[in-house]
Short mmCIF file of N, CA and C in Angstrom, two decimals:
data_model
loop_
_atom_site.label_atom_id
_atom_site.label_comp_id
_atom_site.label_asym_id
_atom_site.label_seq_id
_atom_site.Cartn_x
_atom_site.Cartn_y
_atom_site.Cartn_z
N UNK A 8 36.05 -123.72 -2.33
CA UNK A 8 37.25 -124.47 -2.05
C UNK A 8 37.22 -124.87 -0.59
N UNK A 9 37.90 -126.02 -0.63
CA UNK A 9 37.59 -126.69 0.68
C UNK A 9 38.93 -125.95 1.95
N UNK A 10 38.74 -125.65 3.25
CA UNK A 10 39.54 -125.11 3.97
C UNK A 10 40.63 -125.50 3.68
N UNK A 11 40.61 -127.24 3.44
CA UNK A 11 41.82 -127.74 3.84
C UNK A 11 43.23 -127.55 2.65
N UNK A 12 42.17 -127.09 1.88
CA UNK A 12 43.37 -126.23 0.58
C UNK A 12 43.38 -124.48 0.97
N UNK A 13 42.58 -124.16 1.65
CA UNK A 13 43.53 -122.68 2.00
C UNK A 13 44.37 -123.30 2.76
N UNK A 14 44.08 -123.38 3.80
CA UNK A 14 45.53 -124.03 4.28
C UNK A 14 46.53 -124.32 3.93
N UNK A 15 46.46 -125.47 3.16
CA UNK A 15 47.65 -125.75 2.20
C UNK A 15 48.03 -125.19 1.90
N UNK A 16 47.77 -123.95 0.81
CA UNK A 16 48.05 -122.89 -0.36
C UNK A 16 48.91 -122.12 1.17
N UNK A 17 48.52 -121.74 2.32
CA UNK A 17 49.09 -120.98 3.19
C UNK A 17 49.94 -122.00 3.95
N UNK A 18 50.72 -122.85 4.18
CA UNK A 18 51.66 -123.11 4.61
C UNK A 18 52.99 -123.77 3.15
N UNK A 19 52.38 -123.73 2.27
CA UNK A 19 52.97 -124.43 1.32
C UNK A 19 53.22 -122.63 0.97
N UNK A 20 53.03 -121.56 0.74
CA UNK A 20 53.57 -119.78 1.05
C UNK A 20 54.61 -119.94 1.68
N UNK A 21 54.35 -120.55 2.96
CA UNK A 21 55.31 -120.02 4.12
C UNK A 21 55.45 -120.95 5.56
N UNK A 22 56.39 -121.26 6.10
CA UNK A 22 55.84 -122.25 7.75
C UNK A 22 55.15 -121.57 8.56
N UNK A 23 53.71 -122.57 9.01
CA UNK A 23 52.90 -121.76 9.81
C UNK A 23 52.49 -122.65 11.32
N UNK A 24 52.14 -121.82 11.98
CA UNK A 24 51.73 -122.71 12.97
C UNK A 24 50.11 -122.51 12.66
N UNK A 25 49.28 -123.51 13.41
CA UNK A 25 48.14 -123.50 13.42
C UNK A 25 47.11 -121.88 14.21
N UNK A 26 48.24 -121.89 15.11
CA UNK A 26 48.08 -120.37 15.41
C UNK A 26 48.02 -119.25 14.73
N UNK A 27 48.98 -119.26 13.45
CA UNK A 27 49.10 -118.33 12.52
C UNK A 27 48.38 -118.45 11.52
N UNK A 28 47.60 -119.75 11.13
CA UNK A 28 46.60 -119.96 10.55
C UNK A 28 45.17 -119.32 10.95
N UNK A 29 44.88 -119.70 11.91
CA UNK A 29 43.89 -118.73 12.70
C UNK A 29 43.56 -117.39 12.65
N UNK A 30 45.09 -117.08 12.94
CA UNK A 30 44.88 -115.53 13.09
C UNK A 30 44.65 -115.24 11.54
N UNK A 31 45.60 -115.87 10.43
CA UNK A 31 45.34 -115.27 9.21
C UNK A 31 43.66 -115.29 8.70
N UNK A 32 42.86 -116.10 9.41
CA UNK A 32 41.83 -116.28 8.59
C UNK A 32 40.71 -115.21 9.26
N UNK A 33 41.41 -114.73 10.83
CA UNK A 33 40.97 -114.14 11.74
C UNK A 33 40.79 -112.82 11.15
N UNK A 34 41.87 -112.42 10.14
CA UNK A 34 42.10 -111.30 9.59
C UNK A 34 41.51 -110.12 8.64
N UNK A 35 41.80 -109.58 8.36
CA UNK A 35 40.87 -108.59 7.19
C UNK A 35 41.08 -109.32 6.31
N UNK A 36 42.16 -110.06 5.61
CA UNK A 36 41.86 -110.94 4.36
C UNK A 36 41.28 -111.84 4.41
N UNK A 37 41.13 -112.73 5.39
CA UNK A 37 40.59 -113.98 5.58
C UNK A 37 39.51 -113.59 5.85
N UNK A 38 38.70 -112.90 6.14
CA UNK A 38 37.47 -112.12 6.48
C UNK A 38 36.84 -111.71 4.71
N UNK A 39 37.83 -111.88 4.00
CA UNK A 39 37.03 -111.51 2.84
C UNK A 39 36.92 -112.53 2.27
N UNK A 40 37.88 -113.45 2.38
CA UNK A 40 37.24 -114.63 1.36
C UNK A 40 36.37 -115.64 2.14
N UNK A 41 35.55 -114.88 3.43
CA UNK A 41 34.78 -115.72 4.07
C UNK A 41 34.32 -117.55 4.51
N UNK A 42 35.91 -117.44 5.12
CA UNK A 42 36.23 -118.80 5.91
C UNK A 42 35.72 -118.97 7.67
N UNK A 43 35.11 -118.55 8.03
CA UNK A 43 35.03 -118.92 9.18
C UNK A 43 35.30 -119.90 9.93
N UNK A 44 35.91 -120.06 10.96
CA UNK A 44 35.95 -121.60 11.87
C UNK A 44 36.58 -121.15 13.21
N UNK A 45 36.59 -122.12 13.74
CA UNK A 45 37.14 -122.28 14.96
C UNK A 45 38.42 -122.27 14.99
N UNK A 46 39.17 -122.46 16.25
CA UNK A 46 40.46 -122.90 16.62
C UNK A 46 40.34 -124.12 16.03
N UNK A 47 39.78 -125.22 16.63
CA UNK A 47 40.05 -126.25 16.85
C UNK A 47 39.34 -127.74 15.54
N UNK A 48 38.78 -126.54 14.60
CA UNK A 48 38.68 -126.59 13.09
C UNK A 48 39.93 -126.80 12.53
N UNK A 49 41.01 -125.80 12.65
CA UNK A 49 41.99 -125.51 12.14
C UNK A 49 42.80 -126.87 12.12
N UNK A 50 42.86 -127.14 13.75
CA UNK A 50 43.82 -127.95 14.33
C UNK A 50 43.25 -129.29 14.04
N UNK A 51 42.31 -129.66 13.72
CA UNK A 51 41.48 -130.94 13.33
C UNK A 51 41.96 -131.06 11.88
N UNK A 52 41.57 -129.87 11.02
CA UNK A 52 41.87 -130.05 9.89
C UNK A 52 43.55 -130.50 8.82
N UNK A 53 44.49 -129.76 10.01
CA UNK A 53 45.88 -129.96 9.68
C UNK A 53 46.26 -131.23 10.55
N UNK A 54 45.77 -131.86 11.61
CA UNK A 54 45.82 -133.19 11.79
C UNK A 54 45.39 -134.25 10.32
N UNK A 55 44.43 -134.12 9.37
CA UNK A 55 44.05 -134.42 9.06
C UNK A 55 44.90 -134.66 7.83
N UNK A 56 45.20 -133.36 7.53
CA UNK A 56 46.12 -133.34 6.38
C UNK A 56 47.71 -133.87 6.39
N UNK A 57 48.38 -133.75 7.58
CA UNK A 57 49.09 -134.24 8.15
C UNK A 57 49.17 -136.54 7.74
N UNK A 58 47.94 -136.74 8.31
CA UNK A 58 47.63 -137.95 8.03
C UNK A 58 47.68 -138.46 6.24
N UNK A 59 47.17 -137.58 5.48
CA UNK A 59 47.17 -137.79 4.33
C UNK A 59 48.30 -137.20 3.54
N UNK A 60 49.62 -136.54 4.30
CA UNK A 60 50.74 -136.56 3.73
C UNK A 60 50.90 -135.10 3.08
N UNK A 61 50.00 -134.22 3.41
CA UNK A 61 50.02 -133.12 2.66
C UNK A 61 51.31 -131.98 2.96
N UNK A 62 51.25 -132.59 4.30
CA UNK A 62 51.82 -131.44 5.23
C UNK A 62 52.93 -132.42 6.07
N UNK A 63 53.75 -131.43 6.61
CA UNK A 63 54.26 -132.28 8.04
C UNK A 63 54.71 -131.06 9.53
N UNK A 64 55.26 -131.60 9.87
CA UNK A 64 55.66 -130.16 11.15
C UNK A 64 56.92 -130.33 12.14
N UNK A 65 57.42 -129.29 12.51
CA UNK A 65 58.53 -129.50 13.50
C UNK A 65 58.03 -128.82 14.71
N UNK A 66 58.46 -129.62 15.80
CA UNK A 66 58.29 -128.50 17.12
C UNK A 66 59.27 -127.22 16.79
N UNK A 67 58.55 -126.75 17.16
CA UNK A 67 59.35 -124.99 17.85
C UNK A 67 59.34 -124.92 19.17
N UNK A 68 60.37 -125.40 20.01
CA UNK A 68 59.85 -125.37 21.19
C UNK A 68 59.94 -123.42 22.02
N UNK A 69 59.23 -123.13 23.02
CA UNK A 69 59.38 -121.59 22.92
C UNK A 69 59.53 -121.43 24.51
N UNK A 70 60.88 -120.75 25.15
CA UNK A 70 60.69 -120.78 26.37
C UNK A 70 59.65 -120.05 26.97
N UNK A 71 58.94 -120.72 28.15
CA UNK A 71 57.75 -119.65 29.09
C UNK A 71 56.55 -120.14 28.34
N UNK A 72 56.51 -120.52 27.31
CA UNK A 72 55.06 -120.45 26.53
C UNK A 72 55.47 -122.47 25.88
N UNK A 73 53.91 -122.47 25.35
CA UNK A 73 53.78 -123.83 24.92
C UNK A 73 54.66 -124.10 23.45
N UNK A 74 54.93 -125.06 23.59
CA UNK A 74 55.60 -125.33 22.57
C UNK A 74 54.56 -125.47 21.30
N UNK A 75 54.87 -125.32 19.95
CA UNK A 75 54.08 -124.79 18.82
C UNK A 75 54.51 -126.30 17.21
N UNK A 76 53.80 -126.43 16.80
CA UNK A 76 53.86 -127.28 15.73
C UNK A 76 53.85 -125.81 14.76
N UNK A 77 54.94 -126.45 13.74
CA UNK A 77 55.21 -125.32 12.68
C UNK A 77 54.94 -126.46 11.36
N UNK A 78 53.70 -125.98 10.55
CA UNK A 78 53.49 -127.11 9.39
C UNK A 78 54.45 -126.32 8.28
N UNK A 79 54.64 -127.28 7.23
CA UNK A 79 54.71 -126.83 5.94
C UNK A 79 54.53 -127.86 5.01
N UNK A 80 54.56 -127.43 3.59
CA UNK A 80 53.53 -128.53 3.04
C UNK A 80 54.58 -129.34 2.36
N UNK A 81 54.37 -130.70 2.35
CA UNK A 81 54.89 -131.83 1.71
C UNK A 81 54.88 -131.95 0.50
N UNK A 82 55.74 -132.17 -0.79
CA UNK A 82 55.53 -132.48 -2.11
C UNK A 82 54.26 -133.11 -2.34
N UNK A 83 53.89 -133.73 -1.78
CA UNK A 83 52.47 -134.52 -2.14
C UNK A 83 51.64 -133.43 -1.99
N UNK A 84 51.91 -132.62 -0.86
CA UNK A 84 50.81 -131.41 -0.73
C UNK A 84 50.56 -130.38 -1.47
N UNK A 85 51.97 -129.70 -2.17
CA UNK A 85 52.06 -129.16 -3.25
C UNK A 85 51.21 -130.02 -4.29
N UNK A 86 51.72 -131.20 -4.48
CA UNK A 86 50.74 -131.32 -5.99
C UNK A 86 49.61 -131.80 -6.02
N UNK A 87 49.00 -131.74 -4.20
CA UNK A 87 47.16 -131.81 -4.07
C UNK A 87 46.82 -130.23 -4.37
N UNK A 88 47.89 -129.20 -4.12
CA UNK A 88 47.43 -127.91 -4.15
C UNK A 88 47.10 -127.80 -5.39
N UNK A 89 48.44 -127.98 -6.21
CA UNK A 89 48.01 -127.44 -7.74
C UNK A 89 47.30 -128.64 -8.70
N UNK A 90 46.96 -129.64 -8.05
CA UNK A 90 46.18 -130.65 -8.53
C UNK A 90 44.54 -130.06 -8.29
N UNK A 91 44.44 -129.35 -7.40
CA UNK A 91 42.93 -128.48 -6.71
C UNK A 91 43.00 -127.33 -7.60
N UNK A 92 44.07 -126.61 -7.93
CA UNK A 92 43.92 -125.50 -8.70
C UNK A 92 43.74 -125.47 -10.20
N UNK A 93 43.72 -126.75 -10.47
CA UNK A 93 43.78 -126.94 -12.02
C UNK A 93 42.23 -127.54 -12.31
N UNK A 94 41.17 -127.94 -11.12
CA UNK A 94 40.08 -127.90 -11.92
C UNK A 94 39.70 -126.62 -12.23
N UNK A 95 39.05 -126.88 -13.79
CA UNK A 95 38.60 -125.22 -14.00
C UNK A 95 36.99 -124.64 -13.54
N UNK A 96 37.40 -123.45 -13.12
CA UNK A 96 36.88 -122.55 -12.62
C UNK A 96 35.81 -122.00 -12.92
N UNK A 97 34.56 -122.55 -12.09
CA UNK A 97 32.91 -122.20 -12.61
C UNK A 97 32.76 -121.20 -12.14
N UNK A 98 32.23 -119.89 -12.39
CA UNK A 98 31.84 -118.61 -11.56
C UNK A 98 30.49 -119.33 -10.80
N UNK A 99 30.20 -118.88 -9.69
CA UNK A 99 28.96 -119.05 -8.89
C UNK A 99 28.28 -117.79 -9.59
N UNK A 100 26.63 -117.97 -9.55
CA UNK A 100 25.94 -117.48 -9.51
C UNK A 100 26.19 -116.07 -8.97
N UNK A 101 26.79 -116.15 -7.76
CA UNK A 101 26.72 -114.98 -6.49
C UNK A 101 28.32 -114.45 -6.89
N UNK A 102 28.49 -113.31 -7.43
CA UNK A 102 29.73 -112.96 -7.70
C UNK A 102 31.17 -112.59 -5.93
N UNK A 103 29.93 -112.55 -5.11
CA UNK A 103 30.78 -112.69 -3.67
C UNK A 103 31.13 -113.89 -3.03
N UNK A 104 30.45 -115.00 -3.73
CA UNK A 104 31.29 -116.16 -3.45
C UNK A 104 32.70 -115.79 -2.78
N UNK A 105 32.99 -117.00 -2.06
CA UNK A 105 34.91 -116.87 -1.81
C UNK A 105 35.71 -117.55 -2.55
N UNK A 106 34.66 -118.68 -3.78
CA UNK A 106 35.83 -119.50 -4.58
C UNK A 106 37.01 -118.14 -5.23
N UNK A 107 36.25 -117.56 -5.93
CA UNK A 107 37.53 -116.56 -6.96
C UNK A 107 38.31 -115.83 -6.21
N UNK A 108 37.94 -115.26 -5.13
CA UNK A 108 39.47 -114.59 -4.32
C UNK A 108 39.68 -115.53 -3.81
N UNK A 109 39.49 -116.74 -3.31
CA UNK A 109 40.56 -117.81 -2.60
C UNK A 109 41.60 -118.26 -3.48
N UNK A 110 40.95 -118.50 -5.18
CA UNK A 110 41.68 -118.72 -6.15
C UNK A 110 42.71 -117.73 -6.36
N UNK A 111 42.39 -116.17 -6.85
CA UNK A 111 43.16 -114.91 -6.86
C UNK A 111 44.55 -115.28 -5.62
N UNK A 112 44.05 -115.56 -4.27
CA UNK A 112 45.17 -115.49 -3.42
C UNK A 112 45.96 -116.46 -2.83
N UNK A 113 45.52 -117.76 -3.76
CA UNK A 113 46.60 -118.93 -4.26
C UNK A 113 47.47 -118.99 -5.56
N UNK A 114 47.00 -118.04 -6.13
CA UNK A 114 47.54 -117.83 -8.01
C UNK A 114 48.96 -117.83 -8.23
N UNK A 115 49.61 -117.85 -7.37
CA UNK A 115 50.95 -117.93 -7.15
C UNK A 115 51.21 -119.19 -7.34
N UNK A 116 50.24 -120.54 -7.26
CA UNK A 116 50.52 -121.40 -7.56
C UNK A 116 50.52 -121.86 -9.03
N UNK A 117 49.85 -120.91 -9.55
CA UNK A 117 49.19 -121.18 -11.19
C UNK A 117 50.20 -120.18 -11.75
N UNK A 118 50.52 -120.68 -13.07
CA UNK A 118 51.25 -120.05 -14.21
C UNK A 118 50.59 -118.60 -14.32
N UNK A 119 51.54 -117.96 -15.25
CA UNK A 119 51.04 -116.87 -15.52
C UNK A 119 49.66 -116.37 -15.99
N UNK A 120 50.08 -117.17 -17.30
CA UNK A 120 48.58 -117.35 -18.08
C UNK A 120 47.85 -118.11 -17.94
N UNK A 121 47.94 -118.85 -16.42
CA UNK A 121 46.37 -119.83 -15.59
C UNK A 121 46.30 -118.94 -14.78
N UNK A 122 46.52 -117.58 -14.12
CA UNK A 122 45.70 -116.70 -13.61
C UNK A 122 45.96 -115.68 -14.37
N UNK A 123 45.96 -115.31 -15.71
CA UNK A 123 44.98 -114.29 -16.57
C UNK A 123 43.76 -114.87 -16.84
N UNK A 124 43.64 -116.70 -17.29
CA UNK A 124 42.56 -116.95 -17.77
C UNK A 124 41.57 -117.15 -16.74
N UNK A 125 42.09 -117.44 -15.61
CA UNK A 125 41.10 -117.46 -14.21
C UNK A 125 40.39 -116.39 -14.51
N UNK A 126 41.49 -114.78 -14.19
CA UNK A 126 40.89 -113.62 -14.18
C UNK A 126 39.52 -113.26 -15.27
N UNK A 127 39.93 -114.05 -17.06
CA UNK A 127 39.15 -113.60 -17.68
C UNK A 127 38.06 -114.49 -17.67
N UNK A 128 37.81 -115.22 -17.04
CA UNK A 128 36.46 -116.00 -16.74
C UNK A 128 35.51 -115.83 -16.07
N UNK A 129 36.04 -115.04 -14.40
CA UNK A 129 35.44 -113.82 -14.01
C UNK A 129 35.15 -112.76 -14.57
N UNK A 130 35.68 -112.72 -15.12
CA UNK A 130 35.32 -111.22 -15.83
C UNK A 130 34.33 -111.06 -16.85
N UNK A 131 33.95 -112.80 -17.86
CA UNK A 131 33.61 -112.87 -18.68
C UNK A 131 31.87 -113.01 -18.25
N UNK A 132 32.08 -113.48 -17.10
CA UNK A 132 30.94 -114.11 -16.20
C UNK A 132 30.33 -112.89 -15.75
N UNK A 133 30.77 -112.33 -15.11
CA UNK A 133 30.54 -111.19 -14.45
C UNK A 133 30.12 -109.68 -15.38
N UNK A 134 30.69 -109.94 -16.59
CA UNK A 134 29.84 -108.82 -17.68
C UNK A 134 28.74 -109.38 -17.98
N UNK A 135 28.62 -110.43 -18.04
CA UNK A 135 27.48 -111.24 -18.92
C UNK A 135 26.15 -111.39 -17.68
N UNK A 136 26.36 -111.14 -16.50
CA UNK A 136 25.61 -110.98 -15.42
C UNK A 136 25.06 -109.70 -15.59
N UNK A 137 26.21 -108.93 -15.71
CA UNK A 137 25.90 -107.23 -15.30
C UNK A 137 24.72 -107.03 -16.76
N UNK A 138 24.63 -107.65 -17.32
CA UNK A 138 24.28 -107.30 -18.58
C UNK A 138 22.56 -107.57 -18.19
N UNK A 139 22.66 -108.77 -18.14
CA UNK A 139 21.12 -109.60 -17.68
C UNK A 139 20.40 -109.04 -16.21
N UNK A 140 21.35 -108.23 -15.37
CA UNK A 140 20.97 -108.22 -13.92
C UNK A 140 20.37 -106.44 -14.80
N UNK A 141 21.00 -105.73 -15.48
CA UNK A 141 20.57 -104.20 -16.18
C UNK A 141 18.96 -104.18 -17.26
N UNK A 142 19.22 -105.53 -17.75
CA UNK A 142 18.00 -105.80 -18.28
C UNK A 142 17.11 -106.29 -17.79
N UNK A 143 16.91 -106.93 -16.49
CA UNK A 143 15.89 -106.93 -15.80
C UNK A 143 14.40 -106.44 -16.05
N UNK A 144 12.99 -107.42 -16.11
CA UNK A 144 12.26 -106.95 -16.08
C UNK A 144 11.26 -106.32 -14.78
N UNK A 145 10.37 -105.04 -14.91
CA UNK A 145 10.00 -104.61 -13.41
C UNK A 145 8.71 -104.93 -13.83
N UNK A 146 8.12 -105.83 -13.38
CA UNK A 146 6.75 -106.00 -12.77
C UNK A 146 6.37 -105.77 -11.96
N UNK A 147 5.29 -105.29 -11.41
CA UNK A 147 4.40 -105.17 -10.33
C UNK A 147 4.09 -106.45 -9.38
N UNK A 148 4.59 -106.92 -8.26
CA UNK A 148 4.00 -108.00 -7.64
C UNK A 148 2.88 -107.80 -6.74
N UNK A 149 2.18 -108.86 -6.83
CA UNK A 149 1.25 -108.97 -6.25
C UNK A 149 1.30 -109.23 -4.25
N UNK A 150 1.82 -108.42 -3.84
CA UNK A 150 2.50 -108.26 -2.61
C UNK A 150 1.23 -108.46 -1.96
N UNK A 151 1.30 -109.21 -0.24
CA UNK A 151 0.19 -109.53 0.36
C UNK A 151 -0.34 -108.27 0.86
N UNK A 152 -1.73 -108.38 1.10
CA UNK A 152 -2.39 -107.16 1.64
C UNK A 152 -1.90 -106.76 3.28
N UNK A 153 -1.83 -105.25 2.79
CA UNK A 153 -0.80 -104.73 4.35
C UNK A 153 0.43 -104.33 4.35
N UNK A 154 0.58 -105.00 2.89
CA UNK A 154 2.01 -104.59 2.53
C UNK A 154 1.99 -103.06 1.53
N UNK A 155 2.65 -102.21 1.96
CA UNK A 155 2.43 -100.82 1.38
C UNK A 155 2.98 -101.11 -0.11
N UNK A 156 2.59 -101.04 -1.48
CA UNK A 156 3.19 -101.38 -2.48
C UNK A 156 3.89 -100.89 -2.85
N UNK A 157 3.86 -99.78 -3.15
CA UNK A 157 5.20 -98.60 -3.53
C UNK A 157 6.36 -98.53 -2.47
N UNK A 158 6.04 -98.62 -1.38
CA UNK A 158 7.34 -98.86 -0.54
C UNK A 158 8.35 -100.03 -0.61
N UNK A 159 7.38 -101.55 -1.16
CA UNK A 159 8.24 -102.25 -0.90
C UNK A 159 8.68 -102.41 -2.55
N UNK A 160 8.27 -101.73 -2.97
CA UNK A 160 9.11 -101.15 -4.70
C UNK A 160 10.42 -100.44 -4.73
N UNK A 161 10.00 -99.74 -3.60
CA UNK A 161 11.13 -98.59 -3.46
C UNK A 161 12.49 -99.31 -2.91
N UNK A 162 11.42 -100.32 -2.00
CA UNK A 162 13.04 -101.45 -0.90
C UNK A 162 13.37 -102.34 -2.13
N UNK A 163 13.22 -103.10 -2.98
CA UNK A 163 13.61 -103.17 -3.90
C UNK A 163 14.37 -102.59 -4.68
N UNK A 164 14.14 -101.50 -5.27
CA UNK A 164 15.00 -100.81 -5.89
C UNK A 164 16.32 -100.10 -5.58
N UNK A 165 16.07 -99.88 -4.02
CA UNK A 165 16.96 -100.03 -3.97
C UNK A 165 18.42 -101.14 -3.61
N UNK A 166 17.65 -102.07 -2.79
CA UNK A 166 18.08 -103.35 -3.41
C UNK A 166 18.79 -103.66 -4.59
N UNK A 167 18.45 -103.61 -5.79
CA UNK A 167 18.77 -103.71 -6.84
C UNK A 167 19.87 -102.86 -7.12
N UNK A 168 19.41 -101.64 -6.90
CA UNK A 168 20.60 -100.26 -7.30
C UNK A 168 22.17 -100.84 -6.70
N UNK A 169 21.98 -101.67 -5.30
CA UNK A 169 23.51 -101.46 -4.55
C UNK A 169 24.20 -102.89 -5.37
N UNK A 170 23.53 -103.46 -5.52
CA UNK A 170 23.67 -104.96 -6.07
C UNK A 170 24.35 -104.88 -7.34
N UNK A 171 23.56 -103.82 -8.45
CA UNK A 171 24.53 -103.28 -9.69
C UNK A 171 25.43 -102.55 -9.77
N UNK A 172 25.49 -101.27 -8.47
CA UNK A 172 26.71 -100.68 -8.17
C UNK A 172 28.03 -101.70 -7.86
N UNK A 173 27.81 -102.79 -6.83
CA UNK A 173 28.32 -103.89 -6.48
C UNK A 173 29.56 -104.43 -7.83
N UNK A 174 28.23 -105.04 -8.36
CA UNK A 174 28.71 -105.75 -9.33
C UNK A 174 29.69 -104.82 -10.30
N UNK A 175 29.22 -103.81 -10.74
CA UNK A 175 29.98 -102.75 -11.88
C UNK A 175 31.32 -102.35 -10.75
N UNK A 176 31.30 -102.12 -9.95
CA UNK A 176 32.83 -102.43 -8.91
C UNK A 176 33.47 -103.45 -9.13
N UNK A 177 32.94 -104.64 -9.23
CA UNK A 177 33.50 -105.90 -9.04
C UNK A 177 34.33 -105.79 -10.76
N UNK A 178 33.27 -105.92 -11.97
CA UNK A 178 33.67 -105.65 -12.95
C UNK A 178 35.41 -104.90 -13.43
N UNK A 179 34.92 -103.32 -12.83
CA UNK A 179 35.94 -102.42 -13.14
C UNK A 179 37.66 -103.17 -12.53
N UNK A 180 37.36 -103.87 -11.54
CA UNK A 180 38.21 -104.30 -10.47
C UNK A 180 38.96 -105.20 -11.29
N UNK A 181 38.25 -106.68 -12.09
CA UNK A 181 38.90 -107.84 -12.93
C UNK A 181 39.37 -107.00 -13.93
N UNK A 182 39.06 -106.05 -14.75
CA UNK A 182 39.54 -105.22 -15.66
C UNK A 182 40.82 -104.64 -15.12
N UNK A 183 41.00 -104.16 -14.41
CA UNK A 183 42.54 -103.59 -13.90
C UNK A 183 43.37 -104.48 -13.43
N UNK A 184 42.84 -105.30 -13.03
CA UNK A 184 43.62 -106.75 -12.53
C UNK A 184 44.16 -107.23 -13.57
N UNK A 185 43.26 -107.56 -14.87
CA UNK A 185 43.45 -108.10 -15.98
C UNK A 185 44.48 -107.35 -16.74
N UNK A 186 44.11 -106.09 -16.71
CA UNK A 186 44.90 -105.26 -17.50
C UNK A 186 46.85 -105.05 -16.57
N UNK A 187 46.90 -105.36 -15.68
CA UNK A 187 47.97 -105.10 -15.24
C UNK A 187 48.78 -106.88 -14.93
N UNK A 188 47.57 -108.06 -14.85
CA UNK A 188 48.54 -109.17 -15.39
C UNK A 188 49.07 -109.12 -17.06
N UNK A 189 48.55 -108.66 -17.63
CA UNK A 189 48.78 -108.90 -19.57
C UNK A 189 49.99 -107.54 -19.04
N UNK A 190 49.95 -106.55 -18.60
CA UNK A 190 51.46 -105.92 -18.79
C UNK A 190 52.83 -107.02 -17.76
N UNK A 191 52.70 -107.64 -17.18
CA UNK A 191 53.55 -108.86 -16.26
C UNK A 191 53.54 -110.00 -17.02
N UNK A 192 52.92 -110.12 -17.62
CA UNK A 192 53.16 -111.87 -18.34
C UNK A 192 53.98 -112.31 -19.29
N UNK A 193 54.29 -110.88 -20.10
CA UNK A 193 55.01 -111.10 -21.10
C UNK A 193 56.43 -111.19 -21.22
#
């Protein structure tokens, strides 16, 4: 998902300044759904959106300190949000992607039962991985000479081991998620 819909999804939550955007992405959550950028990313980007009507802003003016643009999102922006949230939802390959928790922590925009079925698409994806990543075949590679073979079997394996622990976390995780939207939906 493109920044300029976290964003959205986060001032169309709540009024933010571009400052508070920052810091949120600065944050342990925003740190997980792995957004990185700049300041001046931010501030480029909500100019931007601004232009295309998504958003708009009021000064806050603040004595002693600079005065602050406070966005929030425009009807048009709302229904670019949930116009973005309604294409459906391909799992990536890489179950750490940031599409599905960016999705998970916009779901507030989606009906009830458009984030159970989000949830069970991950979930559906993500067994059907765990399944193929367990059946795995181990061959012997033909590793260049110099390379110790059994060692770099061993770095492998374990490789592999944290990757299925990983994943069987990730798994157990959409399962309780899942299981505790179907007790809320009804």
């Amino acid at each position: 998902m493109k920044l300029e819909h976290v964003l959205l999804g986060m001032v169309a939550m709540r009024p933010c300044t571009g400052y508070d955007l920052k810091r949120w992405l600065d944050s342990e959550m925003g740190r997980m759904v792995r957004l990185r950028t700049q300041q001046s990313q931010v501030y480029r980007t909500l100019n931007r959106m601004c232009a295309d009507g998504w958003v708009s802003f009021t000064v806050q003016h603040n004595e002693g300190r600079p005065d602050a643009k406070v966005y929030v999102a425009t009807d048009a922006g709302e229904r670019e949000l949930r116009d973005r949230l309604a294409v459906p939802y391909a799992p990536s390959p890489d179950f750490s992607d940031p599409e599905f928790l960016i999705r998970c922590t916009l779901a507030i925009f989606l009906e009830p039962e458009e984030h159970v079925r989000l949830v069970q698409i991950e979930l559906d994806a993500r067994r059907a991985q765990l399944d193929r990543f367990r059946a795995r075949e181990i061959r012997e590679e033909p590793w260049l000479s110099g390379i110790d073979q059994a060692r770099m079997s061993q770095i492998l394996d374990h490789v592999h081991d944290y990757k299925d622990r990983a994943l069987e976390t990730h798994v157990r995780w959409l399962e309780q998620v899942l299981a505790e939207l179907a007790g809320t939906s009804h």
